[in-house]
Short mmCIF file of C-alpha atoms in Angstrom, two decimals:
data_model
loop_
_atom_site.label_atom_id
_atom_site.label_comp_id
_atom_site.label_asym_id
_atom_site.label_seq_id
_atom_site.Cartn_x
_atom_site.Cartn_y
_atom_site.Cartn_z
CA UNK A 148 42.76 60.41 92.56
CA UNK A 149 43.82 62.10 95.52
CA UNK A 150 47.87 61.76 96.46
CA UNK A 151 48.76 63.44 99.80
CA UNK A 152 50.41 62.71 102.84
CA UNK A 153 52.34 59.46 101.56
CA UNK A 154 55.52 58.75 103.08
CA UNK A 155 58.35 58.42 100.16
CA UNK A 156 60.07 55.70 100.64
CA UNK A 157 64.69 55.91 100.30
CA UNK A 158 65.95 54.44 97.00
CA UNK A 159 69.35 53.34 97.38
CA UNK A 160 71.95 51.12 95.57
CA UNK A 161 75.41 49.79 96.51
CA UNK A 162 78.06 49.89 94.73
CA UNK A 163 81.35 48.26 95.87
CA UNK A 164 82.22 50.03 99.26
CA UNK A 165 79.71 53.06 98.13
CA UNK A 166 76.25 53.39 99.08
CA UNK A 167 74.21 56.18 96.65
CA UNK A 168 70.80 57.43 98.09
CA UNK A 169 67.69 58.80 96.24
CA UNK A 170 65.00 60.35 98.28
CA UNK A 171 62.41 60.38 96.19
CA UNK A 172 61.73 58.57 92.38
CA UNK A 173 62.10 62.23 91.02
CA UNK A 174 65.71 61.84 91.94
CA UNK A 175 66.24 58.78 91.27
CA UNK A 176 65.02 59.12 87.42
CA UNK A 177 66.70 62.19 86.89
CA UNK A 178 70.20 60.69 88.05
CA UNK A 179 69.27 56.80 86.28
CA UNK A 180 69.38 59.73 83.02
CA UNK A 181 71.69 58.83 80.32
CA UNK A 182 73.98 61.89 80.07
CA UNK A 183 72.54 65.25 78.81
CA UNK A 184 73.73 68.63 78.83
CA UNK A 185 70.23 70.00 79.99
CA UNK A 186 70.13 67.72 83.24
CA UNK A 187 73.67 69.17 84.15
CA UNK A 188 72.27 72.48 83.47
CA UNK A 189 69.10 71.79 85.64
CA UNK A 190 71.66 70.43 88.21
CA UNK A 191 69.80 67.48 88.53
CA UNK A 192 72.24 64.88 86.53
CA UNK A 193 74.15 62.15 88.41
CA UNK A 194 77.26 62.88 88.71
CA UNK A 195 79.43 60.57 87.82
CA UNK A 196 78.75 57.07 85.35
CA UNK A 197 79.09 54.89 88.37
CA UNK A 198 76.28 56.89 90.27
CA UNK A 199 74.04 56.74 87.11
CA UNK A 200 74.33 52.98 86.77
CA UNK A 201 73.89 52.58 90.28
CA UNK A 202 70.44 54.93 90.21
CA UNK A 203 69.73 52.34 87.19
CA UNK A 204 70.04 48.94 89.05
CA UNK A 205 67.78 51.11 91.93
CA UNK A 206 65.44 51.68 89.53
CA UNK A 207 65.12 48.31 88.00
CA UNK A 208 63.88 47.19 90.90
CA UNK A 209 61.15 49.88 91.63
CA UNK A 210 57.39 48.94 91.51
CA UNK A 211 55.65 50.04 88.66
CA UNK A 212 52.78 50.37 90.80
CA UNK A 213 55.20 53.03 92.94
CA UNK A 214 54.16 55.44 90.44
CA UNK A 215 50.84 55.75 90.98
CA UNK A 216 51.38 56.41 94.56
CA UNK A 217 54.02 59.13 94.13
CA UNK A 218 53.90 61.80 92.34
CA UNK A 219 56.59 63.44 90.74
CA UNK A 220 55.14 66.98 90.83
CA UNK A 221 52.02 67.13 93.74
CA UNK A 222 48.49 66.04 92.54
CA UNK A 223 47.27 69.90 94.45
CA UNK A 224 49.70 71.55 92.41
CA UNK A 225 49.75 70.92 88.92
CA UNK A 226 46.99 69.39 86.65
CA UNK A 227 49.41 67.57 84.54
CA UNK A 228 49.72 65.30 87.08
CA UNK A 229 46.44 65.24 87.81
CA UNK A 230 45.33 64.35 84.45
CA UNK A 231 47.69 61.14 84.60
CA UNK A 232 46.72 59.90 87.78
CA UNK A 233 42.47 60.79 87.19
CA UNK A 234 42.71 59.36 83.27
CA UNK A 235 44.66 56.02 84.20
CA UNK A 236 43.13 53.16 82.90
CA UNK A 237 43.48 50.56 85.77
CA UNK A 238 42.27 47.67 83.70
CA UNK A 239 44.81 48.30 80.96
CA UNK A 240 47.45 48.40 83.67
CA UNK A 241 46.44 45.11 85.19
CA UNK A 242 48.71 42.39 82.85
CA UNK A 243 51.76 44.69 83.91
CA UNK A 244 50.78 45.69 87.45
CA UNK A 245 53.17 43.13 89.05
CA UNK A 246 56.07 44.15 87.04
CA UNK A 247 58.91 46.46 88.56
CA UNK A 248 60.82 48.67 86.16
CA UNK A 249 63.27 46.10 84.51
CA UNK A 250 60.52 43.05 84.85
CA UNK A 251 58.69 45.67 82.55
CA UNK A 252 61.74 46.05 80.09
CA UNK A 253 62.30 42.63 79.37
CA UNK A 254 58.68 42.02 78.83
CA UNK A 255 58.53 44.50 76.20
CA UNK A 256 61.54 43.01 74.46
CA UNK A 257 59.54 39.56 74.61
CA UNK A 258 57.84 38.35 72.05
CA UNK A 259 54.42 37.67 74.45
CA UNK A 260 54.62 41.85 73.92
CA UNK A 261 53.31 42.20 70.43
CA UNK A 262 51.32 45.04 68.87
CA UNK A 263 48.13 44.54 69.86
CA UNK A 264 49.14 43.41 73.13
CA UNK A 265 51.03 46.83 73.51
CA UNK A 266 48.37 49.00 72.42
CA UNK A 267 46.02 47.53 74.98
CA UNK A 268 48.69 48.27 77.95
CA UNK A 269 49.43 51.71 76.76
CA UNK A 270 46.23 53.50 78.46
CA UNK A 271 47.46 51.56 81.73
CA UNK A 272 51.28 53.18 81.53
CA UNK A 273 51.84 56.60 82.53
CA UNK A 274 54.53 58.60 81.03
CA UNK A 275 56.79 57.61 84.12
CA UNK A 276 56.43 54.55 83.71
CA UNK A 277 57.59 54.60 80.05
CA UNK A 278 60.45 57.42 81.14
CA UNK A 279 61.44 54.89 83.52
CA UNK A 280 61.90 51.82 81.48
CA UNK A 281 63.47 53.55 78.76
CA UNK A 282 66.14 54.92 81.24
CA UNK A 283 67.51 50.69 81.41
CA UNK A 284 67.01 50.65 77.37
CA UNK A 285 70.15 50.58 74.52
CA UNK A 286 69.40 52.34 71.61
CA UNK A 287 68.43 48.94 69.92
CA UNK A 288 65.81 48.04 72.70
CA UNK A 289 63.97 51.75 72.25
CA UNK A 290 63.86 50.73 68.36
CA UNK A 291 62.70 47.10 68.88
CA UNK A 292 60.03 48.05 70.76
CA UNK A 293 58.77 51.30 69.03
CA UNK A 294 58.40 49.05 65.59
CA UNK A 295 56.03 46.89 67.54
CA UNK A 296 54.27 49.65 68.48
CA UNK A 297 51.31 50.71 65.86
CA UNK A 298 49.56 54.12 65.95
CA UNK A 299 47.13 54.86 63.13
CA UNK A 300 45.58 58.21 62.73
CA UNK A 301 43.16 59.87 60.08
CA UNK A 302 42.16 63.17 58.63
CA UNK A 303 42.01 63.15 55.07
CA UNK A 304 44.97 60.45 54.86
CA UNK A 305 45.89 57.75 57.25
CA UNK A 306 49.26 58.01 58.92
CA UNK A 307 50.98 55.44 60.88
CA UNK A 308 50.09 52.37 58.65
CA UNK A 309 52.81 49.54 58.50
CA UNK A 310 54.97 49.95 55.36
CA UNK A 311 54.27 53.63 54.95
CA UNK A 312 56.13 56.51 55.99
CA UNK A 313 54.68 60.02 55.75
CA UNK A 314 56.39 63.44 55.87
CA UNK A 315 55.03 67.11 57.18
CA UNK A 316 55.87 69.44 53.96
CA UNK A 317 57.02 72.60 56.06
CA UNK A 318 57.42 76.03 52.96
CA UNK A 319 58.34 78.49 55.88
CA UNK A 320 58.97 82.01 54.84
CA UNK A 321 60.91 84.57 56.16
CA UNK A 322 58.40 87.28 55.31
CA UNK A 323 55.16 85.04 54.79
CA UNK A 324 55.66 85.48 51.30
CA UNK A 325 52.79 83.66 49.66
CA UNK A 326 54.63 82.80 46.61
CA UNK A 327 57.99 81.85 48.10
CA UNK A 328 55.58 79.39 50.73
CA UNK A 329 53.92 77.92 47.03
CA UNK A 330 57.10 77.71 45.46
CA UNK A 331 58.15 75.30 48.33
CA UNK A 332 54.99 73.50 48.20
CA UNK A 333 54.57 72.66 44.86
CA UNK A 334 58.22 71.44 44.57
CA UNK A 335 57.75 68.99 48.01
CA UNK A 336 54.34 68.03 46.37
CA UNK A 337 57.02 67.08 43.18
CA UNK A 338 59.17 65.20 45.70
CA UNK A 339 56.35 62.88 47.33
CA UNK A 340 56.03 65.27 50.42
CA UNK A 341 53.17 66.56 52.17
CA UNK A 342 51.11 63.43 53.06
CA UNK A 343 51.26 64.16 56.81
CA UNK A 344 50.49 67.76 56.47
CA UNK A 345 51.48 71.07 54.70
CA UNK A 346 52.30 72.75 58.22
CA UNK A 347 53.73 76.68 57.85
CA UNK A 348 55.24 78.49 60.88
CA UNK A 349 53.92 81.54 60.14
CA UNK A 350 56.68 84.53 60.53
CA UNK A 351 53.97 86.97 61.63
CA UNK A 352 51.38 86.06 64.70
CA UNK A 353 48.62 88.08 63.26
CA UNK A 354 45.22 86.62 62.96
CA UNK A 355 44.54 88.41 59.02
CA UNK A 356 48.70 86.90 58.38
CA UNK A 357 47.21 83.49 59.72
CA UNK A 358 43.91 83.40 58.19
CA UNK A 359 45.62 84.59 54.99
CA UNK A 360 47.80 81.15 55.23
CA UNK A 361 45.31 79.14 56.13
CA UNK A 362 43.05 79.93 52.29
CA UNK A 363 46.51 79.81 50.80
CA UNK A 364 46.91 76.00 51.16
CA UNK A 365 43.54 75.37 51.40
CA UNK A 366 42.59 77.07 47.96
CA UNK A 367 45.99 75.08 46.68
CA UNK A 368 45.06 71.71 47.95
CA UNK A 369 41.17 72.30 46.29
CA UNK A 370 42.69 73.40 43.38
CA UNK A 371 44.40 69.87 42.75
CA UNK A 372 42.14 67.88 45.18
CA UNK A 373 45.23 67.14 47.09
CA UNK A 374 43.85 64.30 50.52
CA UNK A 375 45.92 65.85 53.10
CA UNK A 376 45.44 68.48 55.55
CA UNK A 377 47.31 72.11 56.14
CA UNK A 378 48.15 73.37 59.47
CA UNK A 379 49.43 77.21 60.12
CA UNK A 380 51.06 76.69 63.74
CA UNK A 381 49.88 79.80 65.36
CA UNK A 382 48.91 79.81 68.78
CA UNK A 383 45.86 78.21 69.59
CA UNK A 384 43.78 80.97 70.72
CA UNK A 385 44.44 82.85 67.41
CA UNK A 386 42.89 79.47 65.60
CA UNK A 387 40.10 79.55 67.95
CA UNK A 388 39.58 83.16 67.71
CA UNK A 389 39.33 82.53 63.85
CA UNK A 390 37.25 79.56 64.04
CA UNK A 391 34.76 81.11 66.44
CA UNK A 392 34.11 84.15 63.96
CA UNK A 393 34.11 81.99 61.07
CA UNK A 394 32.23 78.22 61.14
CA UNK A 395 33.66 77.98 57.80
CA UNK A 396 37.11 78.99 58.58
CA UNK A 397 39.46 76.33 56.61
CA UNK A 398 40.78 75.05 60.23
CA UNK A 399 42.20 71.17 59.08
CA UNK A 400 44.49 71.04 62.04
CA UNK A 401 44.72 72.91 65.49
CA UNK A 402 48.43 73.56 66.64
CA UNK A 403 49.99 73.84 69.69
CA UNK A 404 53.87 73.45 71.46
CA UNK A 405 52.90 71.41 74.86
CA UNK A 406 54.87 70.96 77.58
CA UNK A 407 55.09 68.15 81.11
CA UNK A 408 54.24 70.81 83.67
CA UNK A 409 51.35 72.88 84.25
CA UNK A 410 53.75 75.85 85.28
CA UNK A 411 55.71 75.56 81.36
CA UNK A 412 52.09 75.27 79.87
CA UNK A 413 51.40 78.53 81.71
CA UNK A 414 54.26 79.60 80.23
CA UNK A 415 53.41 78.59 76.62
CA UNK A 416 49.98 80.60 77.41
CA UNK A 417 47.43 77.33 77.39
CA UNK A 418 46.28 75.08 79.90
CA UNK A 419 43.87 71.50 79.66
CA UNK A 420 40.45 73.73 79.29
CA UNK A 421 41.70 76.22 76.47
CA UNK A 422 42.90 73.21 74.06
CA UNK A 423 39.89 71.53 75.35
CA UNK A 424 38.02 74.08 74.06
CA UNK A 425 40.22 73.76 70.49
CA UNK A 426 39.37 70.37 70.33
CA UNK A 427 36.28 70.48 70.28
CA UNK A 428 35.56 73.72 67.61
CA UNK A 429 38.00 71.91 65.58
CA UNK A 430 36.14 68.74 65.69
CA UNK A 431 32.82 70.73 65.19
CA UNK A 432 34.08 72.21 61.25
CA UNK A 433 33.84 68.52 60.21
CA UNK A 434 36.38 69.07 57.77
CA UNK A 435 38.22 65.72 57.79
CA UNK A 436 37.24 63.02 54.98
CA UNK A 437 38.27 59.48 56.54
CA UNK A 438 39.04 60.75 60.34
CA UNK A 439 38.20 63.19 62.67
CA UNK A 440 41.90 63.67 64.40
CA UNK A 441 42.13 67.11 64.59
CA UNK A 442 45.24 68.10 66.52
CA UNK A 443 48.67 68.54 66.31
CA UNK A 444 50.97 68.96 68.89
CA UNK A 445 55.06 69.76 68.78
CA UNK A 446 57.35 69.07 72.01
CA UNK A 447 61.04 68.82 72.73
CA UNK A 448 63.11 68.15 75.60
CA UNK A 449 64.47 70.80 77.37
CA UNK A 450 61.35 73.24 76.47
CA UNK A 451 59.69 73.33 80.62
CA UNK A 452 63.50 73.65 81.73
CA UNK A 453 63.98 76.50 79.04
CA UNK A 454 60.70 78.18 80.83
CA UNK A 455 62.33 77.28 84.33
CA UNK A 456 59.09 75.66 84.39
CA UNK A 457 60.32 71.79 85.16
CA UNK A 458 59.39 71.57 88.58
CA UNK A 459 62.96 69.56 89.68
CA UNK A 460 62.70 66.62 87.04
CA UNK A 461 64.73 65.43 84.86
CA UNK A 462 64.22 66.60 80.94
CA UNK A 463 62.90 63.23 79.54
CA UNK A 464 61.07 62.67 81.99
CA UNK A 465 59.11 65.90 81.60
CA UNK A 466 58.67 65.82 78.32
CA UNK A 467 56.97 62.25 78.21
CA UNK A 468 54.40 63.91 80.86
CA UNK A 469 53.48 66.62 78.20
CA UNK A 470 52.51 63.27 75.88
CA UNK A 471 49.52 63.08 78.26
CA UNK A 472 48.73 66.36 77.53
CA UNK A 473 48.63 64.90 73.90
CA UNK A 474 47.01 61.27 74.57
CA UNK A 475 44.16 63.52 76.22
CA UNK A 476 43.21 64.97 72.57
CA UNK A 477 43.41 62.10 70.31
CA UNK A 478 45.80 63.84 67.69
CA UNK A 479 46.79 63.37 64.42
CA UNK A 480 50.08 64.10 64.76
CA UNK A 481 52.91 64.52 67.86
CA UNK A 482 55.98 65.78 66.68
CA UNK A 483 59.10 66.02 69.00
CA UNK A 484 61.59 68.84 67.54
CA UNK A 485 64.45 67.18 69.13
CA UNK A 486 67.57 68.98 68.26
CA UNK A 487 65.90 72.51 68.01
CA UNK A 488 66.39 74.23 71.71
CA UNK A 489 70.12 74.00 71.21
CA UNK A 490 73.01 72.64 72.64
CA UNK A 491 72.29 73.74 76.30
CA UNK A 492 69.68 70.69 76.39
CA UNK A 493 71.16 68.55 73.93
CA UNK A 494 74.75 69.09 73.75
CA UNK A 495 75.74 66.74 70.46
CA UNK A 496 74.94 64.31 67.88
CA UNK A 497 74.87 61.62 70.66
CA UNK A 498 72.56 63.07 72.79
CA UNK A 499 70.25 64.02 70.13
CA UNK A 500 70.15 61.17 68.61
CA UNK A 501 69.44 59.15 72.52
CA UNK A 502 66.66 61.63 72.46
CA UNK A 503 64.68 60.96 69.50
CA UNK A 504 64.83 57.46 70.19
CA UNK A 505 63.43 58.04 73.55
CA UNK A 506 60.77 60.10 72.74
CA UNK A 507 59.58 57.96 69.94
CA UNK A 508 59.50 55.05 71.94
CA UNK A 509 58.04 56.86 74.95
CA UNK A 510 55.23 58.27 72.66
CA UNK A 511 54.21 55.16 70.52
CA UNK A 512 54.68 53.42 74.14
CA UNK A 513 52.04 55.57 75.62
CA UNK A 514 49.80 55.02 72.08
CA UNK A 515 50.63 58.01 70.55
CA UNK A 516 50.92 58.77 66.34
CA UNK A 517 54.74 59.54 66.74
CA UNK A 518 56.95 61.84 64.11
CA UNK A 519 60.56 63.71 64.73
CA UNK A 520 62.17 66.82 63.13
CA UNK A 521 65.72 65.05 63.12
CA UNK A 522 67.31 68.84 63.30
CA UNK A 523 69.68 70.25 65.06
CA UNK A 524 71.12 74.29 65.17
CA UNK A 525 74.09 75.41 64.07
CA UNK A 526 75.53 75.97 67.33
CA UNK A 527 75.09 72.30 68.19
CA UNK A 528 78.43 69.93 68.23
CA UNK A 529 75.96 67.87 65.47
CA UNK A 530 76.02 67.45 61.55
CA UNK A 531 74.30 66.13 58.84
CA UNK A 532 75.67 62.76 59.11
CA UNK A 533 74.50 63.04 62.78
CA UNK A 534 71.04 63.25 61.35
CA UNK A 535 70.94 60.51 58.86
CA UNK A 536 71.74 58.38 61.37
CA UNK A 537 68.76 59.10 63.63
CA UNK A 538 66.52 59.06 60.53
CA UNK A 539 67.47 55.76 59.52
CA UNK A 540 66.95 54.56 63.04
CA UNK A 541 63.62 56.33 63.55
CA UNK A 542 62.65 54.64 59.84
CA UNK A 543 63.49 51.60 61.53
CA UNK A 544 61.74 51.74 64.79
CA UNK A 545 58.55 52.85 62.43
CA UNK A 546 58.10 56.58 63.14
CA UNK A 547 54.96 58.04 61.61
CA UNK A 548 56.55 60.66 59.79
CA UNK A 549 58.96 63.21 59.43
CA UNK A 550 59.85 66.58 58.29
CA UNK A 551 60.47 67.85 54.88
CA UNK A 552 62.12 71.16 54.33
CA UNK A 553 63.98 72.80 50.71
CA UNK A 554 67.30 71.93 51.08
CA UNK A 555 67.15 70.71 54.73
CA UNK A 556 67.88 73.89 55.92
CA UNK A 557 64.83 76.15 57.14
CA UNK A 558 65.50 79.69 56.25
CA UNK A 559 63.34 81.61 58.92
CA UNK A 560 63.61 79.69 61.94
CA UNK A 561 67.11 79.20 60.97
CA UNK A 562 67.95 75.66 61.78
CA UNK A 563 69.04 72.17 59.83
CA UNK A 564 66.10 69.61 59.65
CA UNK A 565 65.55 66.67 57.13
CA UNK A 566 64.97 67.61 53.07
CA UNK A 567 62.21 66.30 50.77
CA UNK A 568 65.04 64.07 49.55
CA UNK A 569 65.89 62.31 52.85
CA UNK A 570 62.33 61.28 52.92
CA UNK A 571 62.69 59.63 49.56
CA UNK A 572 65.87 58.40 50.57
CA UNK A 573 64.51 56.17 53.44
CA UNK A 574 61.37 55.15 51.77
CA UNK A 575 63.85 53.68 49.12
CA UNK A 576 65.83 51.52 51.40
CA UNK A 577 63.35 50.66 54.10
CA UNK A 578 60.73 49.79 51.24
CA UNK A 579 58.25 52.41 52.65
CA UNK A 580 55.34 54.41 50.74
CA UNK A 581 53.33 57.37 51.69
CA UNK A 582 49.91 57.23 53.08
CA UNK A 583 47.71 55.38 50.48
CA UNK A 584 45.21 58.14 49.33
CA UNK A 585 48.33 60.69 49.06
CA UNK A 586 49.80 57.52 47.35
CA UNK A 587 46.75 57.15 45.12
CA UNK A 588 46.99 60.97 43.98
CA UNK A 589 50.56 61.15 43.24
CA UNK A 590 49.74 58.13 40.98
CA UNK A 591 46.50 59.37 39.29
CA UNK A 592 48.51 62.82 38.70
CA UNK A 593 51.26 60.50 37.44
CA UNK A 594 53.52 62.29 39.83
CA UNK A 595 55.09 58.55 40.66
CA UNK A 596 55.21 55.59 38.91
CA UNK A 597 53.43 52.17 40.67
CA UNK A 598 57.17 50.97 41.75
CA UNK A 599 57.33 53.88 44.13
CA UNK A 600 59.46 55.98 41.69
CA UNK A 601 59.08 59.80 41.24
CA UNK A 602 57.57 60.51 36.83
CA UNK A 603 59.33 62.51 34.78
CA UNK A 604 58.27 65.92 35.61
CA UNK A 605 55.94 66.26 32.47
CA UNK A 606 52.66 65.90 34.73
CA UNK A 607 54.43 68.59 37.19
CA UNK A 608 53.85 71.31 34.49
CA UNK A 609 50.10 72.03 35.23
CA UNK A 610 51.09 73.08 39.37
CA UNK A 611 53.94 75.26 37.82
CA UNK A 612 51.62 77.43 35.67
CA UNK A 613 49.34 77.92 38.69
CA UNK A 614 52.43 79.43 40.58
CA UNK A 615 52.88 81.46 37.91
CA UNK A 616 49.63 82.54 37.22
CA UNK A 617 49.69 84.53 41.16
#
């Protein structure tokens, strides 16, 4: 789909004796923004509350069908855009093709929008679209709608059922030490974590360090038969490079961070082809049990502004373009690290809390298997109490999963994320499980008792001797 040599049309809204102009949508998203510290820094924020509502009511009235004619970053320039004008799905779009921005919102909030409904429309939205309507969205409405919003995904357990809530078990090491990383495993195993994935960030990027990661968990999980998958988030070509030397490399799940531009993608060192090309080795190893989702992707606002790599738009709206990047590979997981690029992009609690509601919503929106590391660093005006408010929230509005780290507080990237408690902590009051055949194990092992209670740690004794026994 060829766009060139379209005439953008002015947005404007009145406002009492004030007129505010937009000359283009990228504008007028970026100032419709609720207020962000990485906007401001980008210079693109509105600046003052009466310009953003008035950029809201302009919006409200835009055409959905608007943004398939202009595009935010040229269709010449940047195959990010290209990829979500080529790979839109015109007969999905069709029941919503009349609506304008705010017809859209209070459709979703209807209840002619339920699940399956929504997950027929999401190959017809583009991430502007859903950027857009979440811009006119409280807190409540992002949540509302997100619960609606089913994504199931499969490897060697399923993730995203109804009821269930699963958690990435992340033992990151300061040195890679292999028995610090077990010591951390086993005792998240203990606490119900890991049924999303055992996921390291490895401390060193070298392909023996990786590969010497990757037969760590998997040689753990054969050992106890554990149905999940392990992920070390290298880079993707040092995955590929391992998995093209070795067809029986223990590859579960192929990492990458992914961004909304093609310039911050450059940045990250990947483009379309090169995790095309990850994909599909991935998918060739035939590894997975009950699914073939083979991917895992992280993003976070402000990460193509922290590249100067966000081409003039505003931060949420960027980093809903990067989940098309993500719909394109059919992944297992998508995991937004909200609070972890700092203050500059999200200054507070507030704001990172807005933004994990947005980009949960925007993501399950667009049909994607949603999870959040509710973090935050140090530096941040945020707290604890900060994040158990967006994790009951994001329990609420149904996210897939979320992290669990010892003691919340990850000791070589050096930032505050969720604990293995926290995850039992909202299972317990939302009345959520883990992913059945991680929930089967745990009960064969009699690591939890059928009313969704952790045993006595008698069984646990066996998984302690094999730490010892290294």
């Amino acid at each position: 789909m060829q766009i060139a040599g379209f005439d953008s049309p002015m947005y404007s809204q009145t406002i009492g004796q004030r007129v505010y102009h937009y000359p283009d949508l990228k504008t007028l998203l970026a100032k419709a923004s609720p207020e962000r510290s990485g906007d401001q820094l980008a210079g693109v924020a509105a600046h003052s509350a009466e310009e953003r509502v008035a950029a809201g009511m302009a919006l409200m009235e835009v055409p959905l069908r608007r943004f398939l004619e202009e595009a935010l970053i040229p269709y010449e320039e940047d195959e990010v855009t290209r990829l979500i004008l080529d790979s839109h799905d015109a007969e999905a779009f069709a029941p919503a093709a009349a609506f304008s921005v705010g017809e859209l919102r209070d459709w979703l909030l209807s209840e002619q929008a339920d699940g399956e409904t929504l997950t027929r429309l999401a190959p017809g939205l583009t991430p502007e679209m859903a950027a857009a309507v979440s811009k006119l969205m409280r807190n409540q409405d992002l949540i509302a709608v997100a619960r609606k919003c089913r994504v199931v995904t499969r490897f060697r357990s399923t993730i995203g059922l109804p009821g269930r809530l699963s958690t990435r078990l992340q033992p990151n090491h300061p040195t890679d030490d292999a028995k610090g990383i077990l010591a951390s495993t086993l005792d998240g195993l203990l606490y119900a974590n890991g049924d999303a994935v055992i996921g390291i960030n490895p401390a060193s990027d070298s392909l023996a360090a990786t590969l010497n990661l990757l037969r760590l968990l998997d040689d753990l999980r054969n050992a106890y038969a554990i149905p999940t998958q392990s992920c070390v988030l290298a880079h993707v070509t040092g995955l590929l490079s391992i998995m093209e030397r070795d067809v029986h490399a223990p590859v579960d799940l192929v990492f990458q961070s992914i961004a909304g531009t093609e310039a911050a993608n450059t940045s990250f060192g990947i483009s379309l082809s090169l995790l095309q090309e990850a994909w599909d080795a991935a998918r060739s190893l035939k590894r997975g049990t009950v699914g073939d989702n083979v991917m895992y992707f992280e993003t976070g606002q402000g990460s193509a502004l922290s590249a100067g790599a966000h081409g003039g738009l505003d931060q949420q709206t960027c980093e809903a373009r990067a989940y098309a990047v993500a719909r394109r590979f059919q992944p297992l997981l998508v995991n937004t690290v909200v609070g972890f690029i700092g203050p500059e992009y999200l200054y507070d609690g507030k704001q990172i809390t807005r933004a994990g509601l947005e980009d949960h919503f925007c993501g399950k929106l667009l049909g994607l298997p949603m999870g959040c590391d509710v973090c935050y660093t140090n530096h941040a005006e945020a707290d604890q109490n900060d994040m158990d408010t967006l994790l009951t929230l994001l329990g609420v509005a149904g996210v897939n999963f979320i992290m669990g780290v010892p003691g919340a507080d990850d000791i070589m990237l050096n930032y505050q994320s969720t604990s293995f408690h926290d995850a039992l902590y909202l299972r317990e009051v939302l009345g959520l499980r883990p992913a059945p055949e991680f929930e089967d194990w745990l009960l064969r092992l009699g690591l939890m008792t059928p009313a969704n209670r952790l045993a006595p740690r008698g069984p646990a004794l066996p998984m302690l001797e094999y730490l010892q026994r290294l």
